[in-house]
CSV table of C-alpha atoms in Angstrom, one decimal:
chain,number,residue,atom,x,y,z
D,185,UNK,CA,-10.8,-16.3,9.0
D,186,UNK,CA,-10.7,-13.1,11.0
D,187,UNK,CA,-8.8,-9.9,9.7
D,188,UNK,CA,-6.2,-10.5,12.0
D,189,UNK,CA,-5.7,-14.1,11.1
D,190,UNK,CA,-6.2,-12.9,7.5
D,191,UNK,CA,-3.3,-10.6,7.4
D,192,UNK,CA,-0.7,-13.0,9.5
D,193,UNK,CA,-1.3,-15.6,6.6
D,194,UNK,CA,-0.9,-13.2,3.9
D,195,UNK,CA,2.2,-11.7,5.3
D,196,UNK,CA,4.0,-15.3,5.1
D,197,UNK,CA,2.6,-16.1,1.8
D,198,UNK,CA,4.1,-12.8,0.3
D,199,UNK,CA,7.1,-13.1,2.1
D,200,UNK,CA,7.4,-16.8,0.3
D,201,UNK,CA,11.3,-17.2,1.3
D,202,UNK,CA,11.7,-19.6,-2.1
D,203,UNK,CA,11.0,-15.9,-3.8
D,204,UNK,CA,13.9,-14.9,-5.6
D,205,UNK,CA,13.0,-11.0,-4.1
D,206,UNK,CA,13.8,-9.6,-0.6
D,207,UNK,CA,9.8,-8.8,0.6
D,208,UNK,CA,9.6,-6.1,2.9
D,209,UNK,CA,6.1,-5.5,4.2
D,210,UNK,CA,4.4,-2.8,6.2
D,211,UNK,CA,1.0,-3.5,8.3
D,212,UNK,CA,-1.0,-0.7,8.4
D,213,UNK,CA,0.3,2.2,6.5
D,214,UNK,CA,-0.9,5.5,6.9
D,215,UNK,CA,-1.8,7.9,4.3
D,216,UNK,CA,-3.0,10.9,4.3
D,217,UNK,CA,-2.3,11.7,7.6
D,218,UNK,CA,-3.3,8.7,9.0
D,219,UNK,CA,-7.2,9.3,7.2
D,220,UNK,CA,-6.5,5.9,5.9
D,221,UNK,CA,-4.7,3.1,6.3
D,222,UNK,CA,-3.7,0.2,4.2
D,223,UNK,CA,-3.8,-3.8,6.0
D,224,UNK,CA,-0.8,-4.6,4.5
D,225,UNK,CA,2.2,-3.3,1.6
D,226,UNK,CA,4.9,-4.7,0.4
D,227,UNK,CA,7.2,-2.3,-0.1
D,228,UNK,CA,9.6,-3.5,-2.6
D,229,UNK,CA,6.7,-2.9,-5.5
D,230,UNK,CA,4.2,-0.5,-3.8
D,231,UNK,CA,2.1,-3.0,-4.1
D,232,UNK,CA,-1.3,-2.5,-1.4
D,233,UNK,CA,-3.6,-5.4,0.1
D,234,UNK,CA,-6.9,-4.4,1.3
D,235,UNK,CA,-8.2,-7.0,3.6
D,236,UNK,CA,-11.9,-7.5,3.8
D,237,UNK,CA,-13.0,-10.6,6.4
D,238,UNK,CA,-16.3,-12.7,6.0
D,239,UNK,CA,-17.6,-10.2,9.0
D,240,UNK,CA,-16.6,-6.7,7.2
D,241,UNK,CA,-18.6,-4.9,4.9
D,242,UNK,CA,-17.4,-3.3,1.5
D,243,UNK,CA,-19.1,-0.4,1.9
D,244,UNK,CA,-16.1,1.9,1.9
D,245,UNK,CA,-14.1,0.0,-0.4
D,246,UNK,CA,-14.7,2.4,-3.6
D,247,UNK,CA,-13.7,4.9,-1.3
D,248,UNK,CA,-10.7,3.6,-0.1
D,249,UNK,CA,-9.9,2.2,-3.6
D,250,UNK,CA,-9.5,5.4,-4.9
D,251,UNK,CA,-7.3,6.8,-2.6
D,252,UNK,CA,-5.0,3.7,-2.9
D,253,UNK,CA,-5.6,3.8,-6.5
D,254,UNK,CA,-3.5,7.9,-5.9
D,255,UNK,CA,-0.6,6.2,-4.3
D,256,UNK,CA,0.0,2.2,-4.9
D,257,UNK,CA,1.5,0.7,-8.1
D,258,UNK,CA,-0.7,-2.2,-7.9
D,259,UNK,CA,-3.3,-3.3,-5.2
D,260,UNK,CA,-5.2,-6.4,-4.5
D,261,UNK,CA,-8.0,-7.0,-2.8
D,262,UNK,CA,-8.3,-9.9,-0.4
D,263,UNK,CA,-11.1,-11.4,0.2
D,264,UNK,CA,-13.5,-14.1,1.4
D,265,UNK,CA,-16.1,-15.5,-0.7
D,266,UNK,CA,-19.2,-14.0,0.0
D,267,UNK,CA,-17.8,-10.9,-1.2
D,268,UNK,CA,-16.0,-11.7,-3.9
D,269,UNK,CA,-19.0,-11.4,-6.9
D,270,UNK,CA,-19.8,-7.8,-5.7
D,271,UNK,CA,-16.6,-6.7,-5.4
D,272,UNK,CA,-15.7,-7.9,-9.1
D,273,UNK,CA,-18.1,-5.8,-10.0
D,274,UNK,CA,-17.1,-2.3,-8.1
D,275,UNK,CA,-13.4,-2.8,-8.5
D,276,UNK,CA,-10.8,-2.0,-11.4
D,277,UNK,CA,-10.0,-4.0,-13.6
D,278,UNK,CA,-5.9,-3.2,-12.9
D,279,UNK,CA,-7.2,-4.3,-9.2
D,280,UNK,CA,-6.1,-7.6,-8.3
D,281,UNK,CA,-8.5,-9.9,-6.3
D,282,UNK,CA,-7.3,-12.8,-4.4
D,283,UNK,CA,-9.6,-15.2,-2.4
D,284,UNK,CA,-9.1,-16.6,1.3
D,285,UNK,CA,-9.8,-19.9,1.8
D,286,UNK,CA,-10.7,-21.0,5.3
D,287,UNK,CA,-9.8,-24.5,4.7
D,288,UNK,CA,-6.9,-26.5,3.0
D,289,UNK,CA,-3.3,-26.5,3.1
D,290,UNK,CA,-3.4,-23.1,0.4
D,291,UNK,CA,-4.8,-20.2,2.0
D,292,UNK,CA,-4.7,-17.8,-0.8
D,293,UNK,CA,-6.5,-18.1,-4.6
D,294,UNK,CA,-5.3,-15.9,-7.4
D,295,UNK,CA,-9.0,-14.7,-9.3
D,296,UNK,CA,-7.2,-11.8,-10.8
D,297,UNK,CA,-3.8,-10.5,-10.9
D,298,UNK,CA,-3.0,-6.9,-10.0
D,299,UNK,CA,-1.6,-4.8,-13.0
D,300,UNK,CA,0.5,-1.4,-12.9
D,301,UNK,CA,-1.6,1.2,-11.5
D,302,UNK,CA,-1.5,4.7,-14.1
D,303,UNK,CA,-3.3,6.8,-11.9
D,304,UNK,CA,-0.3,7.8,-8.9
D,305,UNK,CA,-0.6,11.3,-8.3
D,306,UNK,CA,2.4,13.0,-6.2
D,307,UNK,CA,0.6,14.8,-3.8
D,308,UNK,CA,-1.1,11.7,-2.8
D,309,UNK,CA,2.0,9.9,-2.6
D,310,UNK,CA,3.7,12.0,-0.3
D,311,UNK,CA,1.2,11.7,2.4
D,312,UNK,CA,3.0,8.1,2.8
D,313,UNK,CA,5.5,9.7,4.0
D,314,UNK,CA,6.8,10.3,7.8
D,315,UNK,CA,8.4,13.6,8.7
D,316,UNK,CA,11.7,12.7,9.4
D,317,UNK,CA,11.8,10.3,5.8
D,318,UNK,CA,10.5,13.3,4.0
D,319,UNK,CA,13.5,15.3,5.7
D,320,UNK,CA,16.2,13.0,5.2
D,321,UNK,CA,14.9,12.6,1.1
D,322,UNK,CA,14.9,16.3,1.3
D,323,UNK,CA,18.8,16.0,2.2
D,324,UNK,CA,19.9,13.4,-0.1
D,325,UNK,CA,18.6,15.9,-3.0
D,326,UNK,CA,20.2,18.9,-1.4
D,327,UNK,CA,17.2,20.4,-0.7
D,328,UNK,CA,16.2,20.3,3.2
D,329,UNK,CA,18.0,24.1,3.8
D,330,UNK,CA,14.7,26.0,5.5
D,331,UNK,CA,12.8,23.1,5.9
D,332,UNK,CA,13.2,21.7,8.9
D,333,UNK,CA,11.2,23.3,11.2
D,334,UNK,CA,8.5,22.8,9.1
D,335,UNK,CA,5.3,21.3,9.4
D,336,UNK,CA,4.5,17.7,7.7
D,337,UNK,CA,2.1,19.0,5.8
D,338,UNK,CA,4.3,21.8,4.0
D,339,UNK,CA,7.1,19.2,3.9
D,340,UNK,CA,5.1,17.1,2.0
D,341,UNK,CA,3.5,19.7,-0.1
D,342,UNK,CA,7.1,21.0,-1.0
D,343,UNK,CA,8.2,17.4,-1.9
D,344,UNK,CA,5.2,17.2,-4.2
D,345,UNK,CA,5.6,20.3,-6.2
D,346,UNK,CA,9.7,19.9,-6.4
D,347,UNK,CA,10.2,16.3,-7.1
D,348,UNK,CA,9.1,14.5,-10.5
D,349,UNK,CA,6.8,11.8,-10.6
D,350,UNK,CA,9.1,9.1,-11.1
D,351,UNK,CA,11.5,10.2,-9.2
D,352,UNK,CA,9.2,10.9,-6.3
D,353,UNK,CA,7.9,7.1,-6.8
D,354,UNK,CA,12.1,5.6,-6.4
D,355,UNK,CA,12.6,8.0,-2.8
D,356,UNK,CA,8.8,6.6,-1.6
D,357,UNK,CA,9.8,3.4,-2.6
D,358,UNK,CA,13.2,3.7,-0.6
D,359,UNK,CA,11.7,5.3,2.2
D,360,UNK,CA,9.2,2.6,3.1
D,361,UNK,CA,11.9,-0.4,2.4
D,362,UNK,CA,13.7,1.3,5.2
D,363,UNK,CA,11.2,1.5,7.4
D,364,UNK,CA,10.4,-2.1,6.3
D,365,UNK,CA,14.3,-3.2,7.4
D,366,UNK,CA,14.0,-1.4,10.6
D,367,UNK,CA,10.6,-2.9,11.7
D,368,UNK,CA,11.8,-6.5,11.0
């Protein structure tokens, strides 16, 4: 299966309506100002999927791994077969790893399970975050007086240095299930 293909099948099967819990997912979701991107995140658990076709190449996956690995609370990778050995061996264990299948009626094969990432850092969080979301969070804490006018960049800086972790990780979290509801 192509990427494209890939990500349509994986966006059903997360959104499995028989779930219990509302899946909103986001295709393509920029961090670090748009530096990179993540194929698909469902943003009810901050959870990323990394996409990587029969015709792609991991070579950037460690890379990209540990940016996701500053921002997501779990990631998984999704893969086809002739990568799967090598990328069992480069990954994290807390990484999930699921398996396309390009044949059959299921799609999708479980080879590991994603655990809770440990390793979020705020200021790589942030960088998930769109101007005007970072403003409005800024508002519901009481804290957007002087800020408007302000770049992104210093928005998201501010954010970092003012909010805790864990609060920080609820806002994101609300943010992006927003922009979820608005795209569907």
């Amino acid at each position: 299966m192509r990427e494209a293909e890939i990500k349509t099948a994986l966006s059903d099967y997360i959104s499995n309506p028989s779930s219990s819990m509302t899946r909103l997912i986001l295709e393509e979701v920029a961090l670090e100002g748009g530096e990179v991107r993540a194929d698909l995140v469902n943003a009810t658990d901050m959870h990323c999927y990394e996409i990587k076709s029969e015709a792609d190449s991991l070579k950037r996956l460690v890379t990209q791994g540990a940016r996701y690995g500053e921002v997501f609370e779990k990631i998984t990778l999704v893969t086809a077969d002739r990568h799967l050995e090598k990328a069992l061996s480069v990954l994290p264990s807390w990484w999930g790893v699921m398996l396309v299948k390009e044949s059959g009626r299921k799609k999708f094969r479980h080879m590991r399970k994603a655990k809770k990432n440990n390793g979020q850092l705020s200021n790589a969080m942030v960088t998930l975050l769109k101007k005007e979301e970072a403003i409005s969070m800024l508002e519901e804490l009481g804290m957007a007086k002087g800020w408007k006018s302000k770049s992104l960049y210093q928005i998201q800086e501010h954010i970092a240095e003012s909010i805790p972790l864990n609060d920080l990780k609820f806002f994101i979290k609300k943010a992006l299930m927003d922009r979820a509801t608005k795209n569907n």
